[in-house]
Short mmCIF file of C-alpha atoms in Angstrom, two decimals:
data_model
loop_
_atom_site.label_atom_id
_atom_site.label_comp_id
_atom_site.label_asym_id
_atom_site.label_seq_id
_atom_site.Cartn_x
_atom_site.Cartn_y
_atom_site.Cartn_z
CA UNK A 1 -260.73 120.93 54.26
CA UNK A 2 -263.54 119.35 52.26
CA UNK A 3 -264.59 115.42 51.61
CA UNK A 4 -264.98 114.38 48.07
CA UNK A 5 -268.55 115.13 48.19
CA UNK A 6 -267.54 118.97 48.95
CA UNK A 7 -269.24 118.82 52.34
CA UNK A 8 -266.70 119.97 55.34
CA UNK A 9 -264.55 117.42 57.01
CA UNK A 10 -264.63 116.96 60.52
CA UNK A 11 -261.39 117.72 62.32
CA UNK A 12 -258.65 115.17 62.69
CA UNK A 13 -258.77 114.66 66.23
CA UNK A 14 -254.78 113.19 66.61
CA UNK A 15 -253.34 116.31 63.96
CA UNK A 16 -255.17 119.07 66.26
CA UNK A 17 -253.42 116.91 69.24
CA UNK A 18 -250.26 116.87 67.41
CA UNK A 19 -250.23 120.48 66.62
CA UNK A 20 -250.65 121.26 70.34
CA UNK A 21 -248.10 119.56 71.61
CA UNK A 22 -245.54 120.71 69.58
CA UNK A 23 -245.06 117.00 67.78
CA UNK A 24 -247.06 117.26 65.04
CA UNK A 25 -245.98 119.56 61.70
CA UNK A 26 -245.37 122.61 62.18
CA UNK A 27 -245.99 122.86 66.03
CA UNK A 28 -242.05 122.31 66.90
CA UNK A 29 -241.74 126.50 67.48
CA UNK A 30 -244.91 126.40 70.08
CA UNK A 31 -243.86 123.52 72.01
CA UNK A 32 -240.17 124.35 71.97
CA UNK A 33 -240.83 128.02 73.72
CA UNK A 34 -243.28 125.91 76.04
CA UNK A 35 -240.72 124.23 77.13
CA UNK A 36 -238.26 127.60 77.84
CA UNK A 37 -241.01 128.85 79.77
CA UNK A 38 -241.64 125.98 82.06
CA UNK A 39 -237.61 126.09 82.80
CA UNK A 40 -237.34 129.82 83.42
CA UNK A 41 -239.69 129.24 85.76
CA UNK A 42 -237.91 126.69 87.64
CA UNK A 43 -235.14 129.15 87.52
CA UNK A 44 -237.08 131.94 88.76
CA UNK A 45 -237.93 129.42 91.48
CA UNK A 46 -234.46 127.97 91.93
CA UNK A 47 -232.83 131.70 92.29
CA UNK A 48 -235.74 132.98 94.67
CA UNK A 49 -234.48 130.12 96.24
CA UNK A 50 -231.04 130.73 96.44
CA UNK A 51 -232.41 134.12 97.39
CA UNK A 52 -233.67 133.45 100.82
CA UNK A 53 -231.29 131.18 101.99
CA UNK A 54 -228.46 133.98 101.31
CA UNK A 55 -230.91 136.16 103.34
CA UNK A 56 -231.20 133.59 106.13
CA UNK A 57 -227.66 132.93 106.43
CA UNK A 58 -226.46 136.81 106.61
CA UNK A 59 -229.20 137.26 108.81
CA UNK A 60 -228.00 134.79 110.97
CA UNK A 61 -224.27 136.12 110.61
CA UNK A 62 -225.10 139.23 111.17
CA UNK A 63 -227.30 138.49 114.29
CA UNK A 64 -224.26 136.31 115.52
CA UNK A 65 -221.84 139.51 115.10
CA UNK A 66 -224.07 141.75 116.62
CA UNK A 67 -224.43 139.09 119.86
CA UNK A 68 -220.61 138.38 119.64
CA UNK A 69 -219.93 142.74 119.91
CA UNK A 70 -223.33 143.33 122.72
CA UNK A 71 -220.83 140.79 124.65
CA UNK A 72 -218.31 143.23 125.14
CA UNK A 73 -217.83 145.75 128.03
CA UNK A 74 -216.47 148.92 126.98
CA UNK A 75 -214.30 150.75 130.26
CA UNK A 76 -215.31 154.30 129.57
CA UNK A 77 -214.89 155.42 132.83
CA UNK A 78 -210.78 154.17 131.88
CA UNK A 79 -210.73 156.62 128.87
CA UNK A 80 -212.08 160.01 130.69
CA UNK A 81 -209.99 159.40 133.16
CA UNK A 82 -206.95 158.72 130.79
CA UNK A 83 -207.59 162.21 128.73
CA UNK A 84 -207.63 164.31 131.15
CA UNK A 85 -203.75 163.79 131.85
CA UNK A 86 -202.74 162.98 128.57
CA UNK A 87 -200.43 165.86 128.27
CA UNK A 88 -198.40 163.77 130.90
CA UNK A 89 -198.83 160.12 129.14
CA UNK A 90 -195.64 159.15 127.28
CA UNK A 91 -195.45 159.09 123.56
CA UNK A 92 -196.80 156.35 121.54
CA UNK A 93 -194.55 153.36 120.42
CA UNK A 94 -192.75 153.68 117.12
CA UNK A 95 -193.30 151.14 113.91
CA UNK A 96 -196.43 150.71 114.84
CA UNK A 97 -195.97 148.52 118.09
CA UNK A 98 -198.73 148.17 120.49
CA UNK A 99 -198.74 147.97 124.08
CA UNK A 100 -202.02 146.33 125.65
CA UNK A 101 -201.97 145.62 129.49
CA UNK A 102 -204.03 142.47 130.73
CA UNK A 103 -205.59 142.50 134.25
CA UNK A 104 -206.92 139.52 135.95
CA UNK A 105 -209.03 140.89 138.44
CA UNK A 106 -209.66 138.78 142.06
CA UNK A 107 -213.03 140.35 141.93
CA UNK A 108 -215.57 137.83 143.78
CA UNK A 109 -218.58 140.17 142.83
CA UNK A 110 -221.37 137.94 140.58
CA UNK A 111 -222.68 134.73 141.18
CA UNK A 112 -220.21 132.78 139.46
CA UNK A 113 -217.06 134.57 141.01
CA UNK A 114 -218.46 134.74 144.92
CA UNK A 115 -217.65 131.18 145.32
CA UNK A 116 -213.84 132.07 145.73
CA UNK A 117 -214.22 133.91 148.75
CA UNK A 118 -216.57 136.72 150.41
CA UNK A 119 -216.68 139.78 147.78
CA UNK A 120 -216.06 142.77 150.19
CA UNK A 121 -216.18 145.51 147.40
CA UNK A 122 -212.70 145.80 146.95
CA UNK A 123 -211.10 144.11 143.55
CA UNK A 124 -207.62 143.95 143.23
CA UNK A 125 -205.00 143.04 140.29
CA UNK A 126 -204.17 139.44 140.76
CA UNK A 127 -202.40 139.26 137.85
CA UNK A 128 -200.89 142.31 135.57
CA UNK A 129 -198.95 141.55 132.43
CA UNK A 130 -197.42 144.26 130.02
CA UNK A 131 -198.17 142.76 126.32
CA UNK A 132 -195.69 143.98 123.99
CA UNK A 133 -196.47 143.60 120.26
CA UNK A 134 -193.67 144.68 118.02
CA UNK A 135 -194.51 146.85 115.06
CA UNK A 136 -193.46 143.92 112.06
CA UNK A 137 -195.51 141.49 114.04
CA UNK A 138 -193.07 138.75 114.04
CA UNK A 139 -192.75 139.05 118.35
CA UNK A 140 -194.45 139.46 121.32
CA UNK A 141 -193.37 139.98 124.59
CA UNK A 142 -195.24 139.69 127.66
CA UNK A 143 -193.74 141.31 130.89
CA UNK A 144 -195.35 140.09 134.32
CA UNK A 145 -195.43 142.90 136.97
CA UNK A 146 -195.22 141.30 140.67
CA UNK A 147 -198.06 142.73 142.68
CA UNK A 148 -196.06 142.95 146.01
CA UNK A 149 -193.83 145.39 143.74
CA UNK A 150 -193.80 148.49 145.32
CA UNK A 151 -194.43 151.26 143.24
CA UNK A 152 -195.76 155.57 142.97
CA UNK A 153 -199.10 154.90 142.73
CA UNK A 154 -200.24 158.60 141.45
CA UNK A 155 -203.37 160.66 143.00
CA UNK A 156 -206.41 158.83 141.24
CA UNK A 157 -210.30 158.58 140.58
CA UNK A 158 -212.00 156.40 143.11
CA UNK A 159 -215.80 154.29 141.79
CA UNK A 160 -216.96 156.93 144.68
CA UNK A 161 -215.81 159.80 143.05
CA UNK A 162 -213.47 161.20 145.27
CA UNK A 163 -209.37 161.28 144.74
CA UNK A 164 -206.88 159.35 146.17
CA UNK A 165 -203.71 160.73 147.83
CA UNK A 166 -200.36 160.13 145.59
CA UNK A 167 -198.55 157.25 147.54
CA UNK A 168 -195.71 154.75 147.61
CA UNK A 169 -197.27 151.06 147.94
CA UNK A 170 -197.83 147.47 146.35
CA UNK A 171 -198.45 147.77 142.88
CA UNK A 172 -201.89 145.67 142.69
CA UNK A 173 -203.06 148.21 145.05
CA UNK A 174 -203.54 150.43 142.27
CA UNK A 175 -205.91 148.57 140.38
CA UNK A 176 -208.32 149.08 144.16
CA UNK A 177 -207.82 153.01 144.30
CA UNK A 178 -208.95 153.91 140.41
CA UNK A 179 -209.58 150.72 138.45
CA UNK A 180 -207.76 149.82 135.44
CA UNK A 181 -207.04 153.74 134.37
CA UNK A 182 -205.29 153.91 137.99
CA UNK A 183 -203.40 150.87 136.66
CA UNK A 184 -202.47 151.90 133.44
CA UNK A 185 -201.06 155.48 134.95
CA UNK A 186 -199.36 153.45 137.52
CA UNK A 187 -197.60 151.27 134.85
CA UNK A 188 -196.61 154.59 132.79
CA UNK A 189 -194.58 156.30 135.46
CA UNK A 190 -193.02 153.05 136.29
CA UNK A 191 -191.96 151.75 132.46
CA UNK A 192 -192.16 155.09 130.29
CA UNK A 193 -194.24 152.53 128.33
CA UNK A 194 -197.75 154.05 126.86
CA UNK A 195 -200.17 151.30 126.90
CA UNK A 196 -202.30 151.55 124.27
CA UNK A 197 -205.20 149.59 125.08
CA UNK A 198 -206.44 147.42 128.15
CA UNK A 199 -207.91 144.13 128.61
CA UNK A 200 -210.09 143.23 132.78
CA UNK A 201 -210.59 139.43 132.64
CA UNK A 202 -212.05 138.14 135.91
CA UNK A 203 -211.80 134.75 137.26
CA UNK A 204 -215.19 133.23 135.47
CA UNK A 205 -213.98 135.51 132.41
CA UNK A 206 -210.49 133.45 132.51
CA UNK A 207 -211.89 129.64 133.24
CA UNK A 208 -215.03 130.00 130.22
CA UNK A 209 -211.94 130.90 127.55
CA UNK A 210 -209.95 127.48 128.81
CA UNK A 211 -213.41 125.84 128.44
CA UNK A 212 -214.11 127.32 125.16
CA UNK A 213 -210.86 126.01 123.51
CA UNK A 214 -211.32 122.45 124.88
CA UNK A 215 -209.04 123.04 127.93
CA UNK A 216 -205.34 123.52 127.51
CA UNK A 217 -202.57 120.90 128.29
CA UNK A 218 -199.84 121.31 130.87
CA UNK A 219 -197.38 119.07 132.40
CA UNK A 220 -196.84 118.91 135.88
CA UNK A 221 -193.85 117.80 137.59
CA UNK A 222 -195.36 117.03 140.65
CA UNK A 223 -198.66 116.15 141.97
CA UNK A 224 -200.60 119.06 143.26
CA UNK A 225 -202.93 119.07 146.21
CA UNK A 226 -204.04 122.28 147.12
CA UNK A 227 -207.27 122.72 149.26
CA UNK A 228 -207.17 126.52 149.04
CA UNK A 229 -207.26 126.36 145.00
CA UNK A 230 -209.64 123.63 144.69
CA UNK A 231 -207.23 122.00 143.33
CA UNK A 232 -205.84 117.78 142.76
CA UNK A 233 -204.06 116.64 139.77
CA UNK A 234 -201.22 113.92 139.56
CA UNK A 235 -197.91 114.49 137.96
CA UNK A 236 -197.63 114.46 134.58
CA UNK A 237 -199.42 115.68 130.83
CA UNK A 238 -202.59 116.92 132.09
CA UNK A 239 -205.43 118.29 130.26
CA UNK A 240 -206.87 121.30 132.66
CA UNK A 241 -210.32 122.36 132.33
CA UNK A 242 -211.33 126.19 133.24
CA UNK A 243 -211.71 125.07 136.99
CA UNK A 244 -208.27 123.56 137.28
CA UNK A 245 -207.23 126.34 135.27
CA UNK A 246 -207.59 128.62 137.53
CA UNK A 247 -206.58 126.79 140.28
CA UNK A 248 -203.28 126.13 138.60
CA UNK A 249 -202.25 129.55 137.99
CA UNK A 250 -203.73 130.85 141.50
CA UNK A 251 -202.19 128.22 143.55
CA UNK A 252 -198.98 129.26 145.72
CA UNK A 253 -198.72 128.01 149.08
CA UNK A 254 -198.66 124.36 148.08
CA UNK A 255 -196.43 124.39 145.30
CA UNK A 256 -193.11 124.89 145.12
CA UNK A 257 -191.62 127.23 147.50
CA UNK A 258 -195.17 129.18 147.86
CA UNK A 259 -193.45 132.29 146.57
CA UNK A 260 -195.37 134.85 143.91
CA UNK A 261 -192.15 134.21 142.09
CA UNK A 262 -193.19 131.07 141.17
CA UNK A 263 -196.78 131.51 140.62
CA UNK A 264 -195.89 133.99 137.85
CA UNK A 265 -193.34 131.56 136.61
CA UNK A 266 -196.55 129.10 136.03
CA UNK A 267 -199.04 131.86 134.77
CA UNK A 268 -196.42 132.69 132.04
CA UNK A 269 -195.96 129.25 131.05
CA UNK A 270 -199.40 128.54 131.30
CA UNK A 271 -200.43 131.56 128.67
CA UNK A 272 -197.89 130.50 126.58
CA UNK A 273 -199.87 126.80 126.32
CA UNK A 274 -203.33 128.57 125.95
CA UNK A 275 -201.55 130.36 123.32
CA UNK A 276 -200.60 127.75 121.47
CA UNK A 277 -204.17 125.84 121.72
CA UNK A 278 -205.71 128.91 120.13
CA UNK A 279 -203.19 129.31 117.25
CA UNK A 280 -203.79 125.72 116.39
CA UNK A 281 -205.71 124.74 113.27
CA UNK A 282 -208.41 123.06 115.54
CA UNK A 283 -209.49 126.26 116.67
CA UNK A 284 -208.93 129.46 114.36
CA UNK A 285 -209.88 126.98 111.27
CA UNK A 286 -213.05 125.39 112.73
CA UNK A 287 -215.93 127.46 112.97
CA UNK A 288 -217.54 124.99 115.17
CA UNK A 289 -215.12 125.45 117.74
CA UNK A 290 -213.66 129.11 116.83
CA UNK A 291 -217.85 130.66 118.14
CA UNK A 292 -217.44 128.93 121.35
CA UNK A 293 -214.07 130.82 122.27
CA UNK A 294 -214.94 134.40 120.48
CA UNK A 295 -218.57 133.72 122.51
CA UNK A 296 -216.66 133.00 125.82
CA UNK A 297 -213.92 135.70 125.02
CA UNK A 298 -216.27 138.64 124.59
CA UNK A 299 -218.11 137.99 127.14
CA UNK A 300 -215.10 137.52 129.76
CA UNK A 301 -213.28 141.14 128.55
CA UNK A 302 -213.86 144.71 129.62
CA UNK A 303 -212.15 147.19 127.24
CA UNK A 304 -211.47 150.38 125.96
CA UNK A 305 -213.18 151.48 122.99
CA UNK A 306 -210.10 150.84 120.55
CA UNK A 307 -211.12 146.83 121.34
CA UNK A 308 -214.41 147.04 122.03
CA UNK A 309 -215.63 145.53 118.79
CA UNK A 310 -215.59 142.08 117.06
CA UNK A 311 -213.24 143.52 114.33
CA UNK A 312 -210.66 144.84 116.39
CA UNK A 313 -210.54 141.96 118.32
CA UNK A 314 -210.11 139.66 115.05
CA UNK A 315 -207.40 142.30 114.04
CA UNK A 316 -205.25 141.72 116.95
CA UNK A 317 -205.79 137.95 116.76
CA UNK A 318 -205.14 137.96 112.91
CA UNK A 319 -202.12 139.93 113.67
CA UNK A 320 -200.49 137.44 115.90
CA UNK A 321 -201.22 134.46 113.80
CA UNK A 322 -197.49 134.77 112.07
CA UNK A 323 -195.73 135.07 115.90
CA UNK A 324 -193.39 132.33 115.65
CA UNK A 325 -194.03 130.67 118.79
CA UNK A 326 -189.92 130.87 120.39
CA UNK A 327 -190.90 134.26 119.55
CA UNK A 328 -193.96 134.52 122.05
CA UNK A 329 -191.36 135.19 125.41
CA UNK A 330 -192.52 135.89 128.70
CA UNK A 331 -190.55 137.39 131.58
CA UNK A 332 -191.16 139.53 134.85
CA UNK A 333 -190.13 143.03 135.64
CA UNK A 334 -186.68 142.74 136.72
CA UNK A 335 -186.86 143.28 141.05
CA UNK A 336 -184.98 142.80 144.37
CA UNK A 337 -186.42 142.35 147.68
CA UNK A 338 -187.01 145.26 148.92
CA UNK A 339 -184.58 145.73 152.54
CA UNK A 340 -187.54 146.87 155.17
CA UNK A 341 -189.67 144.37 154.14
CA UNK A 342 -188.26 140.55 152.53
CA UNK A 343 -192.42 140.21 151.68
CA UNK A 344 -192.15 143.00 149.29
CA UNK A 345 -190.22 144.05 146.01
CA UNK A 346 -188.67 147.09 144.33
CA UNK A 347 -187.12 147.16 140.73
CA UNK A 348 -183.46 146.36 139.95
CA UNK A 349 -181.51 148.71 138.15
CA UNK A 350 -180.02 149.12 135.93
CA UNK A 351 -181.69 146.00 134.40
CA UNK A 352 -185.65 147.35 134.84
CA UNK A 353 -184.50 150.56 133.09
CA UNK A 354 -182.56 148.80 130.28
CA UNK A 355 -185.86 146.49 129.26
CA UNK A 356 -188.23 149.66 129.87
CA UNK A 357 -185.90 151.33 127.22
CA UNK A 358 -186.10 148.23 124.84
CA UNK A 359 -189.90 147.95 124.99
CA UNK A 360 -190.48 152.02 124.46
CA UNK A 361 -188.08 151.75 121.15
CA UNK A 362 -189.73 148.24 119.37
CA UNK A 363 -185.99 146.85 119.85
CA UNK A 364 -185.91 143.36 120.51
CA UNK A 365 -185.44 141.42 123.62
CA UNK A 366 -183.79 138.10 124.41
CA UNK A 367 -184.99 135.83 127.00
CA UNK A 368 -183.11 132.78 128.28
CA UNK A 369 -184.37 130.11 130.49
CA UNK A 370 -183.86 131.01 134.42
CA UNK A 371 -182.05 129.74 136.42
CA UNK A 372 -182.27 128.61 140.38
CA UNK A 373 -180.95 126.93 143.13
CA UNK A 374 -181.51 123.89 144.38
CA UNK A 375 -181.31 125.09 148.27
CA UNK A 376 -183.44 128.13 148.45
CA UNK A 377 -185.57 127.67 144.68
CA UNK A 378 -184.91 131.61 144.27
CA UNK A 379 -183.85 133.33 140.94
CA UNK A 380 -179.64 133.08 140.57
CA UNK A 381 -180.26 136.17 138.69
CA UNK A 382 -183.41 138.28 140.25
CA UNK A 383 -181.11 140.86 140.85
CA UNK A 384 -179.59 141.58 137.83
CA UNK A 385 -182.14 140.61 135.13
CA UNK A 386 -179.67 140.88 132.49
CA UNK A 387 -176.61 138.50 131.34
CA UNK A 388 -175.45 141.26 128.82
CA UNK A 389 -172.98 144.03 129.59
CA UNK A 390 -172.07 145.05 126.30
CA UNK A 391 -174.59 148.56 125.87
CA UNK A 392 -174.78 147.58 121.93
CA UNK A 393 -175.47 144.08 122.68
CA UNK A 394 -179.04 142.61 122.98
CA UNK A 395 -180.26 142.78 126.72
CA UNK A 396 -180.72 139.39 128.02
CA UNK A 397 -183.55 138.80 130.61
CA UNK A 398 -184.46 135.05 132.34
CA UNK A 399 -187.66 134.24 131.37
CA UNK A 400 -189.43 131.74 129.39
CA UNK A 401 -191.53 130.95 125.81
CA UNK A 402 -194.57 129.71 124.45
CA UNK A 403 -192.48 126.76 122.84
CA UNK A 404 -191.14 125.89 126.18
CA UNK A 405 -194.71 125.22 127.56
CA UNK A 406 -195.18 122.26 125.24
CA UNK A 407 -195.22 118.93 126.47
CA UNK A 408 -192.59 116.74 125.15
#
């Protein structure tokens, strides 16, 4: 551009302005794609972002899965014992059922279980239940075995390596000779039943799973002061911690009639709370709350291999979520005292072999509230274990539910 004197003009300070940001004539294009590139950027940014923090959080899932698994003790001691008399084992359940036996061991080895008496290297079965999953998943039946039940305990692996001697004794003794695979054998020959997995749960294992889930609710007819158990509540709805817990489904002497009868009778009902609490929204459905329990759970169980990871453990619980809750039923192994000794039990026939048959075939089982007497506090119907006569009828055992452990 030229003045009118022909001499060059000097430049127009506000067009070359104009023209670089884009508002002047013919700069729109430049400044527009400016513009695109400053926001891709912040996009690049935004997703490198986004990026990372999808890192960080599967790294922190991941690292929370692989703490939740390193909790868990695998039993492989259990499963070489178990194949090498396989050949004998009876056949798996049909429909898909699933037989899992829970042990509470009285072990007082560790720190946090010497407390409860002096640990003398022996560990016995304080509590053995039979837990019966049927194959469409719509019941489960859990079937207490007394430990004063006296039972063929077969020739077994001992932690020193040696074998016992086949022998006739109390059933929890088992569980002392060979550990849980000595159990498991022991509950085959009895129930024709093959148990398909195992659970060990020892007393710290069982009161950090009531703590976890924020204690579980019971109601108590009576007030219970047991010195033995560590144990004083008053009568009523009470809210037990893992302590009481324990205390509460340990305690005999004091309550009741101090019989195992009735301890079981309290263990069952108990479970059938705790299962409840965990099937509740406020756990499965709160993460917050849901670590705490897998947390406490994996580090309370020893397994065998078939459980012995976080996702078969979230199977089983998955699986169970649809139970209807009068479906949950719990009942004890159908016995009569034994006649040489009134402190120890044998199995009632033909009602023991009737609900041995039910659980091997998935058929279903009824359970009706027991009954007892008001003079003695004994089963009416220990003996018999069945109200049913009729062969194509449903066998009727006394028992109990998880609905029936609700407070009202």
């Amino acid at each position: 551009m030229t003045d009118s004197a022909g001499t060059p003009a000097e430049p127009d300070d506000t067009a070359e302005q104009a023209a670089g940001d884009g508002s002047g004539a013919g700069g729109g294009g430049r400044g527009g794609r400016g513009g695109k590139r400053r926001r891709r950027r912040s996009m690049r940014w935004v997703a490198l972002g986004v990026s990372l923090l999808v890192l960080l959080i599967s790294g922190i899932g991941w690292w929370l899965y692989r703490k939740l698994e390193g909790n868990i003790t695998t039993d492989l001691t259990a499963v070489e014992e178990l194949e090498r008399y396989d050949r004998e084992r009876p056949l798996p359940a049909p429909h898909g059922a699933r037989n899992i036996l829970l042990i509470g061991s009285d072990s007082r080895a560790g720190a946090d279980n010497a407390k409860y008496g002096r640990d003398k290297g022996v560990q016995r079965s304080d509590t053995t239940i039979l837990l019966h999953i049927a194959g469409d998943r719509r019941s489960v039946t859990a079937v207490s075995v007394p430990r004063d039940l006296l039972v063929g305990i077969p020739s077994c692996r001992t932690a020193q390596g040696t074998r016992s001697r086949p022998q006739y004794a109390q059933f929890n003794s088992a569980f002392a000779l060979g550990g849980a695979a000595c159990t498991i054998r022991t509950v085959e020959r009895l129930t024709g039943v093959r148990i398909d997995h195992h659970m060990v749960v020892d007393f710290h294992g069982f009161k950090s799973m009531v703590d976890a889930v924020g204690g579980v609710t019971v109601c108590l007819p009576a007030s219970i002061d047991d010195a033995d158990a560590r144990l004083r509540l008053k009568a009523g709805k009470q809210t037990l911690n893992g302590e009481q817990a324990l205390g509460y489904v340990r305690a005999r002497k004091s309550l009741g009639n101090g019989s195992d009868t009735e301890r079981m009778d309290r263990q069952q009902q108990f479970l059938g709370a705790l299962f409840n609490k965990v099937q509740s929204n406020g756990v499965l459905l709160n993460p917050t709350r849901l670590y705490p329990v897998l947390d406490a759970a994996t580090r309370s169980l020893t397994t065998d291999p078939g459980l012995a990871s976080l996702k078969d453990l979230f199977d089983l619980a998955r699986s169970l979520r649809g139970v209807p809750t009068e479906r949950v039923q719990f009942l004890t192994v159908p016995r009569r005292s034994y006649p040489y000794d009134p402190n120890r039990d044998v199995l009632a026939q033909p009602a023991a072999s009737r609900l041995f048959e039910r659980l091997r075939e998935d058929a279903p089982v009824r359970v009706v509230p027991k009954e007892t007497t008001a003079s003695t506090g004994r089963d009416t119907d220990r003996d018999s274990g069945t109200g049913s006569q009729n062969p194509s009828a449903t066998p009727t055992f006394s028992g109990t539910n998880a609905t029936s452990a609700m407070c009202k």
